[in-house]
PDB file of C-alpha atoms in Angstrom:
ATOM      1  CA  MET A   1     112.816  76.578  77.818  1.00 48.00           C
ATOM      2  CA  ILE A   2     110.099  77.522  80.422  1.00 52.00           C
ATOM      3  CA  GLY A   3     109.742  74.082  82.150  1.00 55.00           C
ATOM      4  CA  VAL A   4     105.814  73.486  82.970  1.00 52.00           C
ATOM      5  CA  PRO A   5     106.378  73.411  86.859  1.00 54.00           C
ATOM      6  CA  HIS A   6     107.393  76.999  86.183  1.00 47.00           C
ATOM      7  CA  MET A   7     104.040  77.482  83.900  1.00 47.00           C
ATOM      8  CA  LEU A   8     101.963  75.805  86.739  1.00 43.00           C
ATOM      9  CA  SER A   9     103.615  78.139  89.516  1.00 48.00           C
ATOM     10  CA  ALA A  10     102.951  81.498  87.574  1.00 43.00           C
ATOM     11  CA  LEU A  11      99.104  80.810  86.689  1.00 39.00           C
ATOM     12  CA  ALA A  12      98.336  80.117  90.015  1.00 43.00           C
ATOM     13  CA  PHE A  13     100.578  83.547  91.559  1.00 39.00           C
ATOM     14  CA  LEU A  14      98.270  85.366  88.825  1.00 39.00           C
ATOM     15  CA  GLY A  15      95.139  83.429  90.112  1.00 47.00           C
ATOM     16  CA  ASP A  16      96.077  84.022  93.640  1.00 69.00           C
ATOM     17  CA  ALA A  17      96.881  87.651  92.978  1.00 75.00           C
ATOM     18  CA  ALA A  18      93.298  88.052  90.644  1.00 76.00           C
ATOM     19  CA  GLU A  19      92.066  86.805  93.949  1.00 75.00           C
ATOM     20  CA  PHE A  20      94.145  89.314  95.784  1.00 79.00           C
ATOM     21  CA  ALA A  21      92.967  91.922  93.349  1.00 82.00           C
ATOM     22  CA  ARG A  22      88.849  91.272  93.364  1.00 81.00           C
ATOM     23  CA  TRP A  23      88.676  90.615  97.440  1.00 81.00           C
ATOM     24  CA  THR A  24      91.457  93.965  98.227  1.00 85.00           C
ATOM     25  CA  LEU A  25      88.599  95.738  95.770  1.00 87.00           C
ATOM     26  CA  LEU A  26      85.275  94.723  97.822  1.00 85.00           C
ATOM     27  CA  ALA A  27      87.020  95.290 101.493  1.00 87.00           C
ATOM     28  CA  LEU A  28      87.811  99.396  99.539  1.00 91.00           C
ATOM     29  CA  ILE A  29      84.255  99.263  98.717  1.00 91.00           C
ATOM     30  CA  GLN A  30      83.144  98.158 102.499  1.00 87.00           C
ATOM     31  CA  GLY A  31      85.409 101.036 103.836  1.00 90.00           C
ATOM     32  CA  LEU A  32      84.161 103.935 102.025  1.00 90.00           C
ATOM     33  CA  THR A  33      80.503 103.336 101.715  1.00 91.00           C
ATOM     34  CA  GLU A  34      79.959 101.529 105.973  1.00 88.00           C
ATOM     35  CA  PHE A  35      79.765 104.895 106.858  1.00 90.00           C
ATOM     36  CA  LEU A  36      79.081 107.334 104.029  1.00 92.00           C
ATOM     37  CA  PRO A  37      75.396 107.214 103.687  1.00 93.00           C
ATOM     38  CA  ILE A  38      74.920 105.587 100.412  1.00 94.00           C
ATOM     39  CA  SER A  39      74.629 102.078 101.649  1.00 92.00           C
ATOM     40  CA  SER A  40      77.344  99.245 101.667  1.00 89.00           C
ATOM     41  CA  SER A  41      75.213  96.589 101.379  1.00 88.00           C
ATOM     42  CA  GLY A  42      73.987  98.241  98.037  1.00 90.00           C
ATOM     43  CA  HIS A  43      77.064  98.449  96.319  1.00 91.00           C
ATOM     44  CA  LEU A  44      78.866  95.081  97.120  1.00 87.00           C
ATOM     45  CA  VAL A  45      75.498  94.451  95.466  1.00 88.00           C
ATOM     46  CA  LEU A  46      75.715  95.595  92.645  1.00 91.00           C
ATOM     47  CA  VAL A  47      79.713  95.811  91.878  1.00 88.00           C
ATOM     48  CA  GLN A  48      79.747  91.903  92.402  1.00 84.00           C
ATOM     49  CA  SER A  49      76.895  91.555  89.877  1.00 85.00           C
ATOM     50  CA  ALA A  50      78.641  93.572  87.528  1.00 84.00           C
ATOM     51  CA  LEU A  51      81.969  92.346  87.874  1.00 80.00           C
ATOM     52  CA  GLY A  52      80.747  88.876  88.149  1.00 79.00           C
ATOM     53  CA  LEU A  53      82.431  88.753  91.218  1.00 72.00           C
ATOM     54  CA  GLU A  54      81.140  85.561  93.476  1.00 68.00           C
ATOM     55  CA  GLU A  55      80.077  86.666  97.128  1.00 65.00           C
ATOM     56  CA  PRO A  56      82.832  86.773  99.463  1.00 60.00           C
ATOM     57  CA  ALA A  57      83.752  83.647 101.979  1.00 57.00           C
ATOM     58  CA  LEU A  58      81.851  84.003 104.863  1.00 55.00           C
ATOM     59  CA  GLY A  59      85.245  84.334 106.588  1.00 62.00           C
ATOM     60  CA  LEU A  60      86.011  87.508 104.413  1.00 70.00           C
ATOM     61  CA  ASP A  61      82.500  89.130 105.299  1.00 70.00           C
ATOM     62  CA  ILE A  62      82.565  88.844 109.980  1.00 73.00           C
ATOM     63  CA  ALA A  63      86.945  90.410 108.822  1.00 78.00           C
ATOM     64  CA  LEU A  64      84.868  93.069 106.808  1.00 82.00           C
ATOM     65  CA  HIS A  65      82.711  94.407 109.127  1.00 81.00           C
ATOM     66  CA  VAL A  66      84.967  93.578 111.811  1.00 84.00           C
ATOM     67  CA  GLY A  67      87.487  95.793 110.391  1.00 89.00           C
ATOM     68  CA  THR A  68      85.025  98.578 109.969  1.00 90.00           C
ATOM     69  CA  LEU A  69      83.793  97.941 113.706  1.00 90.00           C
ATOM     70  CA  VAL A  70      87.732  98.597 114.746  1.00 92.00           C
ATOM     71  CA  ALA A  71      87.263 102.023 112.773  1.00 92.00           C
ATOM     72  CA  VAL A  72      84.457 102.836 114.978  1.00 93.00           C
ATOM     73  CA  PHE A  73      86.296 102.141 118.157  1.00 94.00           C
ATOM     74  CA  VAL A  74      89.443 104.677 117.097  1.00 94.00           C
ATOM     75  CA  VAL A  75      87.280 107.494 116.133  1.00 92.00           C
ATOM     76  CA  TYR A  76      84.768 107.352 119.196  1.00 94.00           C
ATOM     77  CA  ARG A  77      87.134 106.295 121.037  1.00 94.00           C
ATOM     78  CA  ARG A  78      86.981 108.988 124.149  1.00 95.00           C
ATOM     79  CA  ASP A  79      82.674 108.019 123.634  1.00 94.00           C
ATOM     80  CA  LEU A  80      83.349 104.573 124.710  1.00 95.00           C
ATOM     81  CA  SER A  81      85.576 105.449 127.357  1.00 95.00           C
ATOM     82  CA  GLU A  82      83.662 107.750 128.811  1.00 95.00           C
ATOM     83  CA  ILE A  83      80.438 105.340 128.525  1.00 95.00           C
ATOM     84  CA  VAL A  84      82.375 102.624 130.295  1.00 95.00           C
ATOM     85  CA  SER A  85      83.388 104.656 132.725  1.00 96.00           C
ATOM     86  CA  ARG A  86      80.321 105.911 133.905  1.00 94.00           C
ATOM     87  CA  ALA A  87      79.061 102.684 133.258  1.00 94.00           C
ATOM     88  CA  PHE A  88      81.406 101.391 136.073  1.00 94.00           C
ATOM     89  CA  SER A  89      79.567 104.097 138.024  1.00 94.00           C
ATOM     90  CA  GLY A  90      76.618 103.522 138.120  1.00 91.00           C
ATOM     91  CA  ASP A  91      75.241 105.851 135.767  1.00 92.00           C
ATOM     92  CA  LEU A  92      73.862 102.517 132.630  1.00 93.00           C
ATOM     93  CA  THR A  93      71.945 105.759 130.280  1.00 93.00           C
ATOM     94  CA  GLU A  94      73.790 105.134 127.536  1.00 94.00           C
ATOM     95  CA  VAL A  95      73.979 101.746 127.705  1.00 95.00           C
ATOM     96  CA  VAL A  96      70.333 101.117 127.892  1.00 95.00           C
ATOM     97  CA  LEU A  97      70.013 103.658 124.744  1.00 96.00           C
ATOM     98  CA  LEU A  98      72.561 101.155 122.747  1.00 96.00           C
ATOM     99  CA  VAL A  99      70.297  97.964 123.791  1.00 96.00           C
ATOM    100  CA  VAL A 100      66.785  99.926 123.706  1.00 97.00           C
ATOM    101  CA  GLY A 101      68.335 100.875 119.948  1.00 97.00           C
ATOM    102  CA  SER A 102      69.749  97.830 119.024  1.00 96.00           C
ATOM    103  CA  ILE A 103      66.759  95.817 119.665  1.00 96.00           C
ATOM    104  CA  PRO A 104      64.459  96.031 116.071  1.00 96.00           C
ATOM    105  CA  ALA A 105      67.747  95.464 114.232  1.00 92.00           C
ATOM    106  CA  ALA A 106      68.215  92.056 116.056  1.00 91.00           C
ATOM    107  CA  VAL A 107      64.417  91.061 115.959  1.00 93.00           C
ATOM    108  CA  VAL A 108      64.155  91.475 112.413  1.00 91.00           C
ATOM    109  CA  GLY A 109      67.788  90.078 111.330  1.00 84.00           C
ATOM    110  CA  ILE A 110      67.206  87.011 113.699  1.00 85.00           C
ATOM    111  CA  GLY A 111      63.714  86.884 111.989  1.00 84.00           C
ATOM    112  CA  LEU A 112      64.114  86.729 108.509  1.00 82.00           C
ATOM    113  CA  LYS A 113      67.194  86.191 108.316  1.00 76.00           C
ATOM    114  CA  ASP A 114      66.554  83.642 105.028  1.00 76.00           C
ATOM    115  CA  ARG A 115      64.473  86.165 103.776  1.00 81.00           C
ATOM    116  CA  ILE A 116      67.145  89.006 103.859  1.00 79.00           C
ATOM    117  CA  HIS A 117      69.704  86.742 102.342  1.00 75.00           C
ATOM    118  CA  ALA A 118      67.911  86.109  99.698  1.00 78.00           C
ATOM    119  CA  ALA A 119      66.895  89.671  98.645  1.00 78.00           C
ATOM    120  CA  TYR A 120      71.031  89.895  98.550  1.00 81.00           C
ATOM    121  CA  GLY A 121      71.409  89.046  95.012  1.00 80.00           C
ATOM    122  CA  SER A 122      68.573  90.992  93.812  1.00 86.00           C
ATOM    123  CA  GLU A 123      70.546  94.446  91.400  1.00 91.00           C
ATOM    124  CA  ARG A 124      66.677  96.105  91.136  1.00 92.00           C
ATOM    125  CA  MET A 125      65.833  95.407  95.337  1.00 93.00           C
ATOM    126  CA  ALA A 126      69.844  97.046  96.045  1.00 93.00           C
ATOM    127  CA  ALA A 127      68.781 100.058  93.678  1.00 96.00           C
ATOM    128  CA  LEU A 128      64.737 100.121  95.267  1.00 96.00           C
ATOM    129  CA  GLY A 129      66.950  99.967  98.416  1.00 96.00           C
ATOM    130  CA  LEU A 130      68.865 103.216  96.690  1.00 97.00           C
ATOM    131  CA  LEU A 131      66.157 105.197  96.353  1.00 97.00           C
ATOM    132  CA  LEU A 132      64.846 104.351  99.206  1.00 97.00           C
ATOM    133  CA  THR A 133      68.485 105.958 100.842  1.00 98.00           C
ATOM    134  CA  ALA A 134      67.921 108.923  98.436  1.00 98.00           C
ATOM    135  CA  ALA A 135      64.225 109.956  99.401  1.00 97.00           C
ATOM    136  CA  VAL A 136      65.497 109.702 103.103  1.00 97.00           C
ATOM    137  CA  LEU A 137      68.369 112.115 102.951  1.00 96.00           C
ATOM    138  CA  ALA A 138      66.756 114.233 100.956  1.00 96.00           C
ATOM    139  CA  VAL A 139      64.035 114.230 103.629  1.00 95.00           C
ATOM    140  CA  GLY A 140      67.378 114.812 105.904  1.00 93.00           C
ATOM    141  CA  ALA A 141      68.677 117.950 103.732  1.00 91.00           C
ATOM    142  CA  TRP A 142      65.459 119.631 103.653  1.00 91.00           C
ATOM    143  CA  VAL A 143      64.794 119.355 106.963  1.00 91.00           C
ATOM    144  CA  GLN A 144      68.496 121.052 108.169  1.00 86.00           C
ATOM    145  CA  ALA A 145      67.414 123.529 105.729  1.00 84.00           C
ATOM    146  CA  ARG A 146      64.545 124.852 107.190  1.00 85.00           C
ATOM    147  CA  ARG A 147      66.315 124.812 110.705  1.00 80.00           C
ATOM    148  CA  GLY A 148      68.527 126.893 108.970  1.00 70.00           C
ATOM    149  CA  GLY A 149      71.371 124.634 111.113  1.00 53.00           C
ATOM    150  CA  ARG A 150      74.649 123.034 110.857  1.00 51.00           C
ATOM    151  CA  ALA A 151      76.125 120.410 112.631  1.00 45.00           C
ATOM    152  CA  VAL A 152      79.910 122.335 114.130  1.00 41.00           C
ATOM    153  CA  ASP A 153      82.698 120.250 113.316  1.00 41.00           C
ATOM    154  CA  HIS A 154      84.605 120.224 116.055  1.00 42.00           C
ATOM    155  CA  GLY A 155      87.282 118.077 114.368  1.00 41.00           C
ATOM    156  CA  GLU A 156      87.002 115.449 117.821  1.00 46.00           C
ATOM    157  CA  ALA A 157      84.095 112.863 117.516  1.00 47.00           C
ATOM    158  CA  GLU A 158      82.872 114.028 121.056  1.00 47.00           C
ATOM    159  CA  LEU A 159      80.355 117.086 122.055  1.00 50.00           C
ATOM    160  CA  PRO A 160      79.694 118.578 124.985  1.00 48.00           C
ATOM    161  CA  ALA A 161      77.538 117.168 127.552  1.00 50.00           C
ATOM    162  CA  ASP A 162      73.604 116.456 126.737  1.00 56.00           C
ATOM    163  CA  PRO A 163      71.063 118.839 127.679  1.00 56.00           C
ATOM    164  CA  PRO A 164      69.607 117.417 131.102  1.00 57.00           C
ATOM    165  CA  ARG A 165      66.993 114.522 130.255  1.00 64.00           C
ATOM    166  CA  SER A 166      65.403 111.665 131.870  1.00 72.00           C
ATOM    167  CA  LEU A 167      65.975 108.367 130.890  1.00 75.00           C
ATOM    168  CA  GLY A 168      62.262 108.281 130.219  1.00 77.00           C
ATOM    169  CA  LYS A 169      61.939 110.418 127.739  1.00 84.00           C
ATOM    170  CA  ARG A 170      64.934 109.073 125.665  1.00 90.00           C
ATOM    171  CA  LEU A 171      63.675 105.778 124.660  1.00 94.00           C
ATOM    172  CA  LEU A 172      60.958 106.069 122.715  1.00 95.00           C
ATOM    173  CA  PRO A 173      63.412 108.248 120.103  1.00 95.00           C
ATOM    174  CA  ALA A 174      66.621 105.014 121.091  1.00 96.00           C
ATOM    175  CA  PHE A 175      64.114 102.699 119.619  1.00 97.00           C
ATOM    176  CA  LEU A 176      62.779 104.487 116.485  1.00 97.00           C
ATOM    177  CA  VAL A 177      65.834 105.219 115.537  1.00 97.00           C
ATOM    178  CA  GLY A 178      66.530 101.446 116.334  1.00 97.00           C
ATOM    179  CA  CYS A 179      63.443 100.879 113.830  1.00 97.00           C
ATOM    180  CA  SER A 180      65.498 103.179 110.964  1.00 97.00           C
ATOM    181  CA  GLN A 181      68.378 101.391 111.535  1.00 95.00           C
ATOM    182  CA  ALA A 182      66.536  97.534 110.943  1.00 95.00           C
ATOM    183  CA  MET A 183      64.686  98.806 108.500  1.00 93.00           C
ATOM    184  CA  ALA A 184      68.081  99.311 106.842  1.00 91.00           C
ATOM    185  CA  ILE A 185      69.059  95.238 107.334  1.00 89.00           C
ATOM    186  CA  LEU A 186      67.436  95.330 103.261  1.00 90.00           C
ATOM    187  CA  PRO A 187      70.229  96.273 100.650  1.00 90.00           C
ATOM    188  CA  GLY A 188      70.700  99.421  99.048  1.00 94.00           C
ATOM    189  CA  VAL A 189      69.329 101.131 102.667  1.00 95.00           C
ATOM    190  CA  SER A 190      71.918 102.927 104.356  1.00 95.00           C
ATOM    191  CA  ARG A 191      72.051 102.049 107.675  1.00 94.00           C
ATOM    192  CA  SER A 192      73.876 105.782 108.584  1.00 94.00           C
ATOM    193  CA  GLY A 193      71.721 107.483 106.522  1.00 95.00           C
ATOM    194  CA  SER A 194      68.158 106.196 108.024  1.00 97.00           C
ATOM    195  CA  THR A 195      69.893 106.687 111.741  1.00 97.00           C
ATOM    196  CA  ILE A 196      71.399 110.293 111.413  1.00 96.00           C
ATOM    197  CA  VAL A 197      68.046 111.191 109.710  1.00 96.00           C
ATOM    198  CA  ALA A 198      65.758 109.666 111.942  1.00 97.00           C
ATOM    199  CA  GLY A 199      67.584 110.967 114.620  1.00 96.00           C
ATOM    200  CA  ILE A 200      67.770 114.616 113.307  1.00 94.00           C
ATOM    201  CA  LEU A 201      63.443 113.982 112.700  1.00 95.00           C
ATOM    202  CA  LEU A 202      63.797 113.510 116.218  1.00 94.00           C
ATOM    203  CA  GLY A 203      65.029 117.237 117.212  1.00 91.00           C
ATOM    204  CA  GLU A 204      68.212 115.947 117.268  1.00 91.00           C
ATOM    205  CA  SER A 205      71.821 117.943 115.768  1.00 88.00           C
ATOM    206  CA  PRO A 206      73.455 116.148 112.725  1.00 87.00           C
ATOM    207  CA  ALA A 207      76.750 115.791 114.854  1.00 87.00           C
ATOM    208  CA  ARG A 208      74.312 114.087 118.003  1.00 91.00           C
ATOM    209  CA  ALA A 209      72.322 112.253 115.122  1.00 93.00           C
ATOM    210  CA  ALA A 210      75.723 111.047 113.967  1.00 93.00           C
ATOM    211  CA  ARG A 211      77.345 110.305 117.113  1.00 94.00           C
ATOM    212  CA  PHE A 212      74.364 107.644 118.287  1.00 96.00           C
ATOM    213  CA  SER A 213      74.290 106.736 114.768  1.00 95.00           C
ATOM    214  CA  PHE A 214      77.699 105.124 115.284  1.00 94.00           C
ATOM    215  CA  LEU A 215      77.561 104.356 118.207  1.00 96.00           C
ATOM    216  CA  LEU A 216      75.103 101.817 117.194  1.00 96.00           C
ATOM    217  CA  SER A 217      76.366 100.865 114.850  1.00 92.00           C
ATOM    218  CA  ILE A 218      78.830  98.666 117.325  1.00 93.00           C
ATOM    219  CA  PRO A 219      76.076  96.036 118.760  1.00 91.00           C
ATOM    220  CA  ALA A 220      74.587  95.771 114.822  1.00 88.00           C
ATOM    221  CA  ILE A 221      77.980  95.496 113.660  1.00 84.00           C
ATOM    222  CA  LEU A 222      79.488  93.134 115.736  1.00 85.00           C
ATOM    223  CA  GLY A 223      76.114  91.298 116.081  1.00 81.00           C
ATOM    224  CA  ALA A 224      76.102  90.322 112.102  1.00 75.00           C
ATOM    225  CA  ALA A 225      79.157  88.753 111.838  1.00 72.00           C
ATOM    226  CA  VAL A 226      78.745  87.108 115.286  1.00 74.00           C
ATOM    227  CA  LEU A 227      75.528  85.226 113.309  1.00 67.00           C
ATOM    228  CA  GLN A 228      77.655  84.541 110.308  1.00 65.00           C
ATOM    229  CA  ILE A 229      80.349  82.341 112.447  1.00 63.00           C
ATOM    230  CA  PRO A 230      78.412  79.320 112.757  1.00 61.00           C
ATOM    231  CA  ASP A 231      78.279  79.342 109.305  1.00 60.00           C
ATOM    232  CA  ALA A 232      81.654  80.119 108.633  1.00 53.00           C
ATOM    233  CA  VAL A 233      82.657  77.413 111.184  1.00 52.00           C
ATOM    234  CA  GLN A 234      81.104  74.490 109.607  1.00 55.00           C
ATOM    235  CA  GLY A 235      82.102  74.993 105.755  1.00 51.00           C
ATOM    236  CA  GLY A 236      84.795  76.314 106.573  1.00 49.00           C
ATOM    237  CA  GLN A 237      84.941  79.355 105.342  1.00 49.00           C
ATOM    238  CA  GLY A 238      88.094  81.003 107.241  1.00 48.00           C
ATOM    239  CA  GLY A 239      90.839  81.562 104.617  1.00 53.00           C
ATOM    240  CA  GLY A 240      94.364  82.239 104.793  1.00 55.00           C
ATOM    241  CA  GLY A 241      95.094  83.787 108.288  1.00 64.00           C
ATOM    242  CA  LEU A 242      97.249  86.804 106.392  1.00 74.00           C
ATOM    243  CA  ALA A 243      94.818  87.180 103.978  1.00 73.00           C
ATOM    244  CA  ILE A 244      92.105  87.925 106.327  1.00 77.00           C
ATOM    245  CA  LEU A 245      94.147  89.966 108.479  1.00 82.00           C
ATOM    246  CA  TRP A 246      94.969  92.245 105.712  1.00 85.00           C
ATOM    247  CA  TYR A 247      91.228  92.543 104.406  1.00 84.00           C
ATOM    248  CA  ALA A 248      89.946  93.250 108.023  1.00 86.00           C
ATOM    249  CA  ALA A 249      92.931  95.706 108.375  1.00 90.00           C
ATOM    250  CA  PHE A 250      92.784  97.594 105.101  1.00 91.00           C
ATOM    251  CA  ALA A 251      88.509  98.264 105.192  1.00 90.00           C
ATOM    252  CA  GLY A 252      89.298  99.268 109.040  1.00 93.00           C
ATOM    253  CA  PHE A 253      91.976 102.197 107.253  1.00 94.00           C
ATOM    254  CA  VAL A 254      89.503 103.292 104.490  1.00 94.00           C
ATOM    255  CA  GLY A 255      86.135 102.891 106.862  1.00 93.00           C
ATOM    256  CA  TRP A 256      88.068 105.607 109.080  1.00 94.00           C
ATOM    257  CA  GLY A 257      88.604 107.996 106.661  1.00 93.00           C
ATOM    258  CA  ALA A 258      85.371 107.613 105.175  1.00 92.00           C
ATOM    259  CA  LEU A 259      83.813 108.155 108.460  1.00 91.00           C
ATOM    260  CA  ARG A 260      86.027 110.864 109.351  1.00 89.00           C
ATOM    261  CA  VAL A 261      84.994 112.326 106.200  1.00 88.00           C
ATOM    262  CA  LEU A 262      81.482 111.714 106.626  1.00 88.00           C
ATOM    263  CA  LEU A 263      81.641 113.851 109.822  1.00 86.00           C
ATOM    264  CA  ALA A 264      83.094 116.823 108.055  1.00 84.00           C
ATOM    265  CA  PHE A 265      80.277 116.716 105.813  1.00 81.00           C
ATOM    266  CA  LEU A 266      77.598 116.849 108.083  1.00 79.00           C
ATOM    267  CA  ALA A 267      79.216 119.918 109.619  1.00 68.00           C
ATOM    268  CA  ARG A 268      78.327 121.220 106.139  1.00 72.00           C
ATOM    269  CA  GLY A 269      74.428 120.122 105.143  1.00 67.00           C
ATOM    270  CA  ALA A 270      75.917 117.513 102.690  1.00 74.00           C
ATOM    271  CA  PHE A 271      72.881 115.637 102.743  1.00 86.00           C
ATOM    272  CA  ARG A 272      71.864 116.508  99.227  1.00 88.00           C
ATOM    273  CA  TRP A 273      74.375 115.516  97.718  1.00 91.00           C
ATOM    274  CA  PHE A 274      74.595 111.679  98.709  1.00 94.00           C
ATOM    275  CA  SER A 275      70.339 112.235  97.849  1.00 95.00           C
ATOM    276  CA  VAL A 276      71.726 113.343  94.619  1.00 96.00           C
ATOM    277  CA  TYR A 277      74.412 109.922  94.070  1.00 96.00           C
ATOM    278  CA  CYS A 278      72.040 107.369  95.058  1.00 97.00           C
ATOM    279  CA  ALA A 279      69.088 108.064  93.383  1.00 97.00           C
ATOM    280  CA  ALA A 280      71.383 108.724  90.059  1.00 97.00           C
ATOM    281  CA  LEU A 281      72.839 105.075  90.018  1.00 97.00           C
ATOM    282  CA  ALA A 282      69.741 103.572  91.503  1.00 97.00           C
ATOM    283  CA  THR A 283      67.998 105.126  88.324  1.00 97.00           C
ATOM    284  CA  GLY A 284      71.241 103.686  85.557  1.00 96.00           C
ATOM    285  CA  VAL A 285      70.798 100.335  87.555  1.00 95.00           C
ATOM    286  CA  LEU A 286      67.084 100.480  86.938  1.00 95.00           C
ATOM    287  CA  LEU A 287      67.271 101.345  83.659  1.00 94.00           C
ATOM    288  CA  PHE A 288      70.520  99.193  82.430  1.00 89.00           C
ATOM    289  CA  THR A 289      69.644  95.687  84.195  1.00 80.00           C
TER     290      THR A 289
END
């Protein structure tokens, strides 16, 4: 006969397994949607609401951000190595552009932190953000079609050297792309989608726009994680070390795959399919919630 202690142990194991499955699901969604232009924030809001999941502990949320950040480092490792090498040689052009592009999101994220956090509790807000994402992606698809050109899939993240342009002429485009990133702080608005389309509208090829977008994601993701650390420490929301490591690694691996897929899709001018998906999902949420 099974004793009470054994039954309690079994129930505790099932509870831990259920929690592990829930957070692994969130890590999967974070990894898949962080880089695809369909909004990770919007999907996390909708999935948590649909499945009745509580908001992840801040320690877990930071781990998911760090995992996807590592994916960017892996895919763009050669670009980052070259940027660092140039910086040590005295050429700070790309560093300056990334700093300028990061300013709008930093100002909005810090200045409106509490209001932004409140918006993440609304399914309808996430759906409206997805509709905005669909519209932005539709514009990107239209511009690509008008130009009649497609990005070349080099199989790697690095690209030929930029055509010579003075730093002064590149500051405003970098700032405007940064403004589109600031807009994506709202749930449902895709950071990658808005920044890549902004780059295309400013005359960049999809491949170059994607490169700047994902390099720009490094300070954005890192900054979001750093802003959460004080609250996580005060609330004791670090979570188990091994579990946190697993969620970060899983989100990073999935994010790496999603980033490679997006780069391949950009080479085929596939913004329209992401636009259709976001519009359909948002419409469904608005109609049935």
